[in-house]
CSV table of C-alpha atoms in Angstrom, one decimal:
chain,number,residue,atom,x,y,z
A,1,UNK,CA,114.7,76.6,84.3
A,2,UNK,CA,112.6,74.2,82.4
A,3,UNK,CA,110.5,74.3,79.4
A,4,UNK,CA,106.7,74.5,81.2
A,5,UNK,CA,108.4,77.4,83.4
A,6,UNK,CA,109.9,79.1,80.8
A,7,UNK,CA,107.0,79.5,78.3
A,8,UNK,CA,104.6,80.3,81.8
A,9,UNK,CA,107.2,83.6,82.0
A,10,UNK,CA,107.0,84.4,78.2
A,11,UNK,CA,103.0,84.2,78.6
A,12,UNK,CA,103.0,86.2,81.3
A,13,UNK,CA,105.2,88.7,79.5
A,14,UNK,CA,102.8,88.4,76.7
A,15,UNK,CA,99.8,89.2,78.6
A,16,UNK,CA,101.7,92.2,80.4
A,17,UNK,CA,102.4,94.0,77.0
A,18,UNK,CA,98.8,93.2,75.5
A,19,UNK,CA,97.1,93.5,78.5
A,20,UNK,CA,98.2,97.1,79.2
A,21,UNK,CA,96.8,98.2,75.6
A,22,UNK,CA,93.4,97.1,76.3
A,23,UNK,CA,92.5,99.7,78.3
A,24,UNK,CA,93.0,101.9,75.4
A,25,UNK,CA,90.9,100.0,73.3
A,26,UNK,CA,88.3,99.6,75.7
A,27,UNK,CA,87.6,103.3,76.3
A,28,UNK,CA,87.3,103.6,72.6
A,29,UNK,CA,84.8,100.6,72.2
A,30,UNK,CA,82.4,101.8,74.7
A,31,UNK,CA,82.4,105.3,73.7
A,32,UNK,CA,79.5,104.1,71.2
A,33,UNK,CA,79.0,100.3,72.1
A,34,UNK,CA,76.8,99.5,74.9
A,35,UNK,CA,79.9,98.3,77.7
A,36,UNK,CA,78.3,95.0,78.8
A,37,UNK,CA,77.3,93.8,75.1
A,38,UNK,CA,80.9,94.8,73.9
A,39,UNK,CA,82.4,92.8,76.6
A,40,UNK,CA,80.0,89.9,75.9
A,41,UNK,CA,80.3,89.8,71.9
A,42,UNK,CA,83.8,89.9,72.8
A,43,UNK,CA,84.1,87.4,75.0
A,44,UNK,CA,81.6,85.0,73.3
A,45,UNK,CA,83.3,85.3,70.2
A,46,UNK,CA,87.1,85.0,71.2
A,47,UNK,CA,85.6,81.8,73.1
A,48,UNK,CA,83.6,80.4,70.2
A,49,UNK,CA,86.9,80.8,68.0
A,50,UNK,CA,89.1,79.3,70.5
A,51,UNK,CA,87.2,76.2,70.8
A,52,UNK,CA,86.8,75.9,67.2
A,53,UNK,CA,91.0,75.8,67.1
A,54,UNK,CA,90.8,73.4,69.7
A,55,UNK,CA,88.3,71.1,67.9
A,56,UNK,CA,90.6,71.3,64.6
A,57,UNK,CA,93.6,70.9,66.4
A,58,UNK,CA,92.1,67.8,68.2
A,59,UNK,CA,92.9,69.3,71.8
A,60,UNK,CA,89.4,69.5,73.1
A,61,UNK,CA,89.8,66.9,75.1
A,62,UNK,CA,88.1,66.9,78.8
A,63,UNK,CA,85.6,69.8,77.5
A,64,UNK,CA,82.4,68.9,79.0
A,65,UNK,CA,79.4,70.3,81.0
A,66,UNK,CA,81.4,69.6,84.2
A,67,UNK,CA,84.3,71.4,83.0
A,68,UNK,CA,82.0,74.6,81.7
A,69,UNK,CA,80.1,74.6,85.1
A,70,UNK,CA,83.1,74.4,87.6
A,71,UNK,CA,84.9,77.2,85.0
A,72,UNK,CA,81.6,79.3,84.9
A,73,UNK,CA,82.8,80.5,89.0
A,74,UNK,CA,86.2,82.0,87.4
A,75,UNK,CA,84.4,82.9,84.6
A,76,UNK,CA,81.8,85.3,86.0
A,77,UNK,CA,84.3,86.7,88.4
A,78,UNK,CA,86.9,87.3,86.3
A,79,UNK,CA,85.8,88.2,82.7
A,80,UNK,CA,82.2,89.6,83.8
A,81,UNK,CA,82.4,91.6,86.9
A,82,UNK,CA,86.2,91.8,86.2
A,83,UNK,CA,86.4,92.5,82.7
A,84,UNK,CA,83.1,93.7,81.5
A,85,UNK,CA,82.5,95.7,84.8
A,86,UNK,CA,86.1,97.6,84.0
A,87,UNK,CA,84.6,98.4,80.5
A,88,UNK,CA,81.5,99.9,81.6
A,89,UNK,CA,83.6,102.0,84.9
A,90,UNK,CA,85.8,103.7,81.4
A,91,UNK,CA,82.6,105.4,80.3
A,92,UNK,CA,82.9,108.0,83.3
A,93,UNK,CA,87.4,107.9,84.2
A,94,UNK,CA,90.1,107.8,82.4
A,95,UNK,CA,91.5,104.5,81.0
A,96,UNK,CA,94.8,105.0,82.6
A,97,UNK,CA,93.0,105.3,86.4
A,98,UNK,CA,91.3,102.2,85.3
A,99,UNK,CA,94.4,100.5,85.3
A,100,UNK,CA,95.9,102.4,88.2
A,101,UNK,CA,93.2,100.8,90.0
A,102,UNK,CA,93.4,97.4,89.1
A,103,UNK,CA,96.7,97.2,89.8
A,104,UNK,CA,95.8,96.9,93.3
A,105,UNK,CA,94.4,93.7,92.8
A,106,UNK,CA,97.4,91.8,93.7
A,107,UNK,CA,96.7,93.2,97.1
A,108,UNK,CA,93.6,91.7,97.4
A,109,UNK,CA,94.7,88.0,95.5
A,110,UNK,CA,97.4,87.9,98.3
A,111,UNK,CA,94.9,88.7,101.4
A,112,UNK,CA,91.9,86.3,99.8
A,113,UNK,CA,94.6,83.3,99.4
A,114,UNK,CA,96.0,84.1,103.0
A,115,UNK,CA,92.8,84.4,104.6
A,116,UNK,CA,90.8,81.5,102.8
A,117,UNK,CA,94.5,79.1,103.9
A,118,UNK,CA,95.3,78.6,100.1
A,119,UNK,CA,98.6,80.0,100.2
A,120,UNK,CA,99.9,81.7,103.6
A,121,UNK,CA,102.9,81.5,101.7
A,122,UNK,CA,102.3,84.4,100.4
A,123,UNK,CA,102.9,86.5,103.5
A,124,UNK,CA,106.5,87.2,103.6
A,125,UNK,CA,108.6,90.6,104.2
A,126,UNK,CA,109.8,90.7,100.6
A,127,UNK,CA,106.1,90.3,99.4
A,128,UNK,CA,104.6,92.6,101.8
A,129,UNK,CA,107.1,95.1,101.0
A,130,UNK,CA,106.1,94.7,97.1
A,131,UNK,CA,102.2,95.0,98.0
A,132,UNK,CA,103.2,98.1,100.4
A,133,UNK,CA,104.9,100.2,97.2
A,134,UNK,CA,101.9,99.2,94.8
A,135,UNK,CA,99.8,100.3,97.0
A,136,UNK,CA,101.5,103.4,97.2
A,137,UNK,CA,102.0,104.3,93.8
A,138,UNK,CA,98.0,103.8,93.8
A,139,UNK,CA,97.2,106.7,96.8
A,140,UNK,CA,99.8,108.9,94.6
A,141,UNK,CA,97.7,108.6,91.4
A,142,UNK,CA,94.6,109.4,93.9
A,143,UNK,CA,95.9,112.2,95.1
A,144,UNK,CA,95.7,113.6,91.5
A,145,UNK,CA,92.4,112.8,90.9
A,146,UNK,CA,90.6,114.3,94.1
A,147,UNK,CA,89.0,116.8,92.7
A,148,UNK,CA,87.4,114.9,90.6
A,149,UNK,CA,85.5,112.9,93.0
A,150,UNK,CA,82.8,115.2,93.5
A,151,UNK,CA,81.5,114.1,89.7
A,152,UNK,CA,78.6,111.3,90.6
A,153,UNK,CA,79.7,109.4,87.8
A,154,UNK,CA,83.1,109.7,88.1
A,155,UNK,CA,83.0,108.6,91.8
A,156,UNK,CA,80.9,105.9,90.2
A,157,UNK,CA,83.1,104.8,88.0
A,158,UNK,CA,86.2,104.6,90.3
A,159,UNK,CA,84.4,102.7,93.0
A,160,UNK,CA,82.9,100.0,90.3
A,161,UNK,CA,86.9,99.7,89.0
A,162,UNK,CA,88.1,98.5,92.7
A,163,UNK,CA,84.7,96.0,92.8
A,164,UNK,CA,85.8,94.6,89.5
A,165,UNK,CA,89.7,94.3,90.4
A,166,UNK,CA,88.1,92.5,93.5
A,167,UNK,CA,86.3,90.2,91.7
A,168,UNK,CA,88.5,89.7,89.4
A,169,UNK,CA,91.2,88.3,92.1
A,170,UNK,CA,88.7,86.4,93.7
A,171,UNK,CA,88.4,84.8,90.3
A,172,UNK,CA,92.1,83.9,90.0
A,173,UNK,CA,92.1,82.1,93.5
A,174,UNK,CA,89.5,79.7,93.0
A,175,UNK,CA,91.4,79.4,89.2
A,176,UNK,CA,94.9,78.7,90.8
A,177,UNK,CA,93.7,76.3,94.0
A,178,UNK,CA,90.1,74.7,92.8
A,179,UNK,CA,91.5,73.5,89.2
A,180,UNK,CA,88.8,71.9,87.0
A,181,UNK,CA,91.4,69.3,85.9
A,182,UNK,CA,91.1,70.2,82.3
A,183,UNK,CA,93.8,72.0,79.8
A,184,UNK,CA,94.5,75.4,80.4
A,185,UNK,CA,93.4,76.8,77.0
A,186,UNK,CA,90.0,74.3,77.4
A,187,UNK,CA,89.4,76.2,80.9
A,188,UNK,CA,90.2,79.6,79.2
A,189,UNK,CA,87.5,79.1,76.6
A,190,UNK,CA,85.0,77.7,79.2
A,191,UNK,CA,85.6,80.5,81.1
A,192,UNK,CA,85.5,82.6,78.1
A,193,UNK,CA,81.5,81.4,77.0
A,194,UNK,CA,80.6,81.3,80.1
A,195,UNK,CA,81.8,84.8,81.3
A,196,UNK,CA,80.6,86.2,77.8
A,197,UNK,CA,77.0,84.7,78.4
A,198,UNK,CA,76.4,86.4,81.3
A,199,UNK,CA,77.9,89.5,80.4
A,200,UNK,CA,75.1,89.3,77.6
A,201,UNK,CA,72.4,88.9,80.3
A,202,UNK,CA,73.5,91.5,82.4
A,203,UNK,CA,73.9,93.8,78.6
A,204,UNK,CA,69.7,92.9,78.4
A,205,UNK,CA,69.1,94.4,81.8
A,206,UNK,CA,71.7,96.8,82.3
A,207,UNK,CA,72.5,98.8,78.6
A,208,UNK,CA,71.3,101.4,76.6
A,209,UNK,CA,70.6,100.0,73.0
A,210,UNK,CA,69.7,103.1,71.6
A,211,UNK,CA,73.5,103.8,70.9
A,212,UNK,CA,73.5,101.3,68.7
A,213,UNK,CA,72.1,103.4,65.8
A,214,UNK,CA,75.9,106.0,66.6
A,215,UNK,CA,78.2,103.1,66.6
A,216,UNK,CA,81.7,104.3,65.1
A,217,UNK,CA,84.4,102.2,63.1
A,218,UNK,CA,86.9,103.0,66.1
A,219,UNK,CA,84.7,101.0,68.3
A,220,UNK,CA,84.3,98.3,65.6
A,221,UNK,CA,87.8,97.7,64.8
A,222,UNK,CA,88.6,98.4,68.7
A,223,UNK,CA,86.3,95.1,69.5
A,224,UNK,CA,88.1,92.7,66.6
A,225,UNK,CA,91.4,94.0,68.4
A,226,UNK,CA,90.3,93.0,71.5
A,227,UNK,CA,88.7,89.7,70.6
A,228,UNK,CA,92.0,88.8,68.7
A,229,UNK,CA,94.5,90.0,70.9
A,230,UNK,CA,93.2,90.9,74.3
A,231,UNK,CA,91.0,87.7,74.3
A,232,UNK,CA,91.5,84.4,71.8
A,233,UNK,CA,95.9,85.1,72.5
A,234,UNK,CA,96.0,86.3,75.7
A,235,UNK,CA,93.7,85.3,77.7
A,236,UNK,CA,94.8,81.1,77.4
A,237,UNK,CA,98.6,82.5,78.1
A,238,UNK,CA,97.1,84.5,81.3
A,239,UNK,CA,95.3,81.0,82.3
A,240,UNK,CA,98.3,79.1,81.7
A,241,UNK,CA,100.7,81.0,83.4
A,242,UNK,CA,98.3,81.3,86.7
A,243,UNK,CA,98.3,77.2,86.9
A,244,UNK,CA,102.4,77.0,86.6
A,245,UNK,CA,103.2,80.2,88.6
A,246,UNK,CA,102.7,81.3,91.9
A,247,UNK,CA,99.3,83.2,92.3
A,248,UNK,CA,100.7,86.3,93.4
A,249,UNK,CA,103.6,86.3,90.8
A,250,UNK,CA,101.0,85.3,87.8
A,251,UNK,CA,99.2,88.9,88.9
A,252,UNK,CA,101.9,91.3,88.5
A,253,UNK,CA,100.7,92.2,85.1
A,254,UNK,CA,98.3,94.3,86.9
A,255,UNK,CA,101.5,96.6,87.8
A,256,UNK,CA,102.7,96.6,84.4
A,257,UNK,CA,99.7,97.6,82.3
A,258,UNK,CA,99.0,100.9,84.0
A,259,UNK,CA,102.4,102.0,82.4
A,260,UNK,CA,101.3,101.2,78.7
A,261,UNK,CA,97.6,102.4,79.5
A,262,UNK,CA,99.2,105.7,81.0
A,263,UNK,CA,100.9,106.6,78.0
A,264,UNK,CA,98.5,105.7,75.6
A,265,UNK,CA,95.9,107.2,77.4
A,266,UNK,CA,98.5,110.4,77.1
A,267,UNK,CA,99.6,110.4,74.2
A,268,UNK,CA,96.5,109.3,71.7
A,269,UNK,CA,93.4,110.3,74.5
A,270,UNK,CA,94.2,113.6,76.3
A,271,UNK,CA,94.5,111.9,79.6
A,272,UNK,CA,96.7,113.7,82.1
A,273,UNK,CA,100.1,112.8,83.1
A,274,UNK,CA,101.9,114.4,85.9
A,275,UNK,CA,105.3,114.2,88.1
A,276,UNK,CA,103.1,112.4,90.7
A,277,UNK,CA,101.9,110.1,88.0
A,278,UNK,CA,105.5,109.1,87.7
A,279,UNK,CA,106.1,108.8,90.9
A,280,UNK,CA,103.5,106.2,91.3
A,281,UNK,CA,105.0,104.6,88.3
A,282,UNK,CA,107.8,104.0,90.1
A,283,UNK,CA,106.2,102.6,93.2
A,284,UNK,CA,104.7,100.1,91.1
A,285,UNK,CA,107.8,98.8,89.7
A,286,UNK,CA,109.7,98.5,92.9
A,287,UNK,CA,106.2,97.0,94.1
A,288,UNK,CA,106.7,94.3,91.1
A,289,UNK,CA,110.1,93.3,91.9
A,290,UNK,CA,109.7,92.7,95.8
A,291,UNK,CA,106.5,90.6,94.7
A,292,UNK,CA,108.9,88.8,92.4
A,293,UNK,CA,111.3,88.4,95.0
A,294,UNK,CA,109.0,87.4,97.5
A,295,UNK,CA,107.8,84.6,95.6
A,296,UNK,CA,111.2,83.1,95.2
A,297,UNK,CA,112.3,82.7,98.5
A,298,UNK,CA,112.8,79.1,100.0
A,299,UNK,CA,110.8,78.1,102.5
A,300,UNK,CA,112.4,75.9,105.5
A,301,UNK,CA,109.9,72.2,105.7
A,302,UNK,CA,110.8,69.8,108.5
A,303,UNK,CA,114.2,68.4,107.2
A,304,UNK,CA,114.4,70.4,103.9
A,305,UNK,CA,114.0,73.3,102.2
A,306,UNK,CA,111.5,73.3,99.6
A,307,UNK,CA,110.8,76.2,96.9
A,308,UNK,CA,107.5,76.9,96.4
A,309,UNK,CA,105.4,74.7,94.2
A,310,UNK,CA,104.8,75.8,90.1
């Protein structure tokens, strides 16, 4: 294995550990923040710092209007209706469902790149069998939650989850197959600004400011978590790991946070955790090995066999 490939796994293991706490934070940050300006201060700060590292480190390079325009597509999908629209569904369920539900967003980055020809790849028994289990471990934690869905807002919430996990995988094809040519961390902090800008616009027309005047110190140090960790570390490893890795194997992070958010959500928020719970658990971890599998099978050219490109 060599060195590019090896530090795309350990950032990928990195955003699967940090990633899965976020949730957490998240439901505590919009308990009294307004979801959309969280997000966006969040965002717009975590990219503002990240430049500024870049312009001291003398890495900015290829950072122009070009690159922040083709990066603004990714960065609207992913980190504003991904991202931000996750923050504002955690007002009304549970930050463990949250991640239970975006977990199926491997799902759709394997159906948009199969439909749209990017990667047909993708659709082998191994992988399908991996999609099939995550899938399942997602209708298990539904079946808990049914009663539930009679709540307005809670209904709400859950169906805005599944529109951000869509965007957000939408976001990650056109990242992996329509590159902008620049860095990895200078396209993480283009998409970063631009994601965080209109997060902020859709804060003016979309948030209640009044709960400004209640805003706790749980929220406050939740969002400098967030913009340290969950943002200005993670998100260039999650960026750098989707351009060396195969686009279904850079998303299995989405299987592994529901088990951190789960038992924080447990343990520290009251959420509930049941044998079905686990059950679904396990589903998504068989779910993450068949992707991983999948992803490393050969593929038979004309006169060669030839792995699939990272």
């Amino acid at each position: 294995m060599n060195k590019a490939l090896t530090r795309a796994y350990l950032a990928l293991a990195l955003v699967c550990v940090v990633w899965g706490t976020t949730y957490f934070f998240l439901r505590i940050g919009v308990e009294t923040i307004p979801p959309f300006l969280f997000s966006g201060v969040r965002q717009m700060i975590a990219g503002g710092l990240l430049i500024a590292l870049l312009v001291l480190s003398g890495h900015l390079k290829g950072f122009n209007w070009k690159v922040l325009m083709h990066q603004s597509i990714p960065g609207i999908l992913m980190i504003s209706l991904g991202n931000g629209v996750v923050g504002w569904s955690e007002q009304f369920i549970p930050s463990g469902l949250a991640a239970l539900i975006v977990s199926i967003m491997p799902v759709y980055i394997v159906f948009i790149a199969f439909v749209s020809g990017a990667d047909r790849r993708a659709l082998n028994g191994s992988i399908l069998l991996g999609l099939f289990l995550g899938s399942l471990g997602i209708v298990l934690m539904f079946s808990d939650n049914l009663s539930d869905l009679a709540n307005p807002s809670y209904f709400s919430g859950m169906v805005m989850a599944f529109i951000a996990a869509l965007a957000w995988a939408s976001g990650s094809v056109y990242s992996k197959y329509r590159p902008s040519g620049a860095g990895a961390m200078v396209n993480a902090a283009a998409q970063m600004i631009s994601g965080g800008f209109f997060l902020l616009l859709m804060s003016f027309f979309l948030d209640d400011y009044s709960r400004l005047a209640h805003v706790s110190s749980e929220s406050i140090w939740s969002l400098i978590y967030l913009i340290v960790a969950g943002s200005l570390l993670t998100y260039p490893c999650f960026i750098y790991a989707l351009e060396k890795l195969p686009v279904g194997l850079s998303s299995i992070y989405a299987y592994i946070n529901p088990f951190i958010a789960l038992l924080l959500g447990f343990f520290f928020l009251g959420e509930k955790l049941t044998w079905i719970t686990s059950l679904a658990l396990l589903a998504a971890v068989g779910g993450v090995f068949f992707i991983n599998r999948g992803y490393r099978v050969p593929r038979i050219g004309k006169n060669k066999i030839a792995v699939s490109k990272i």
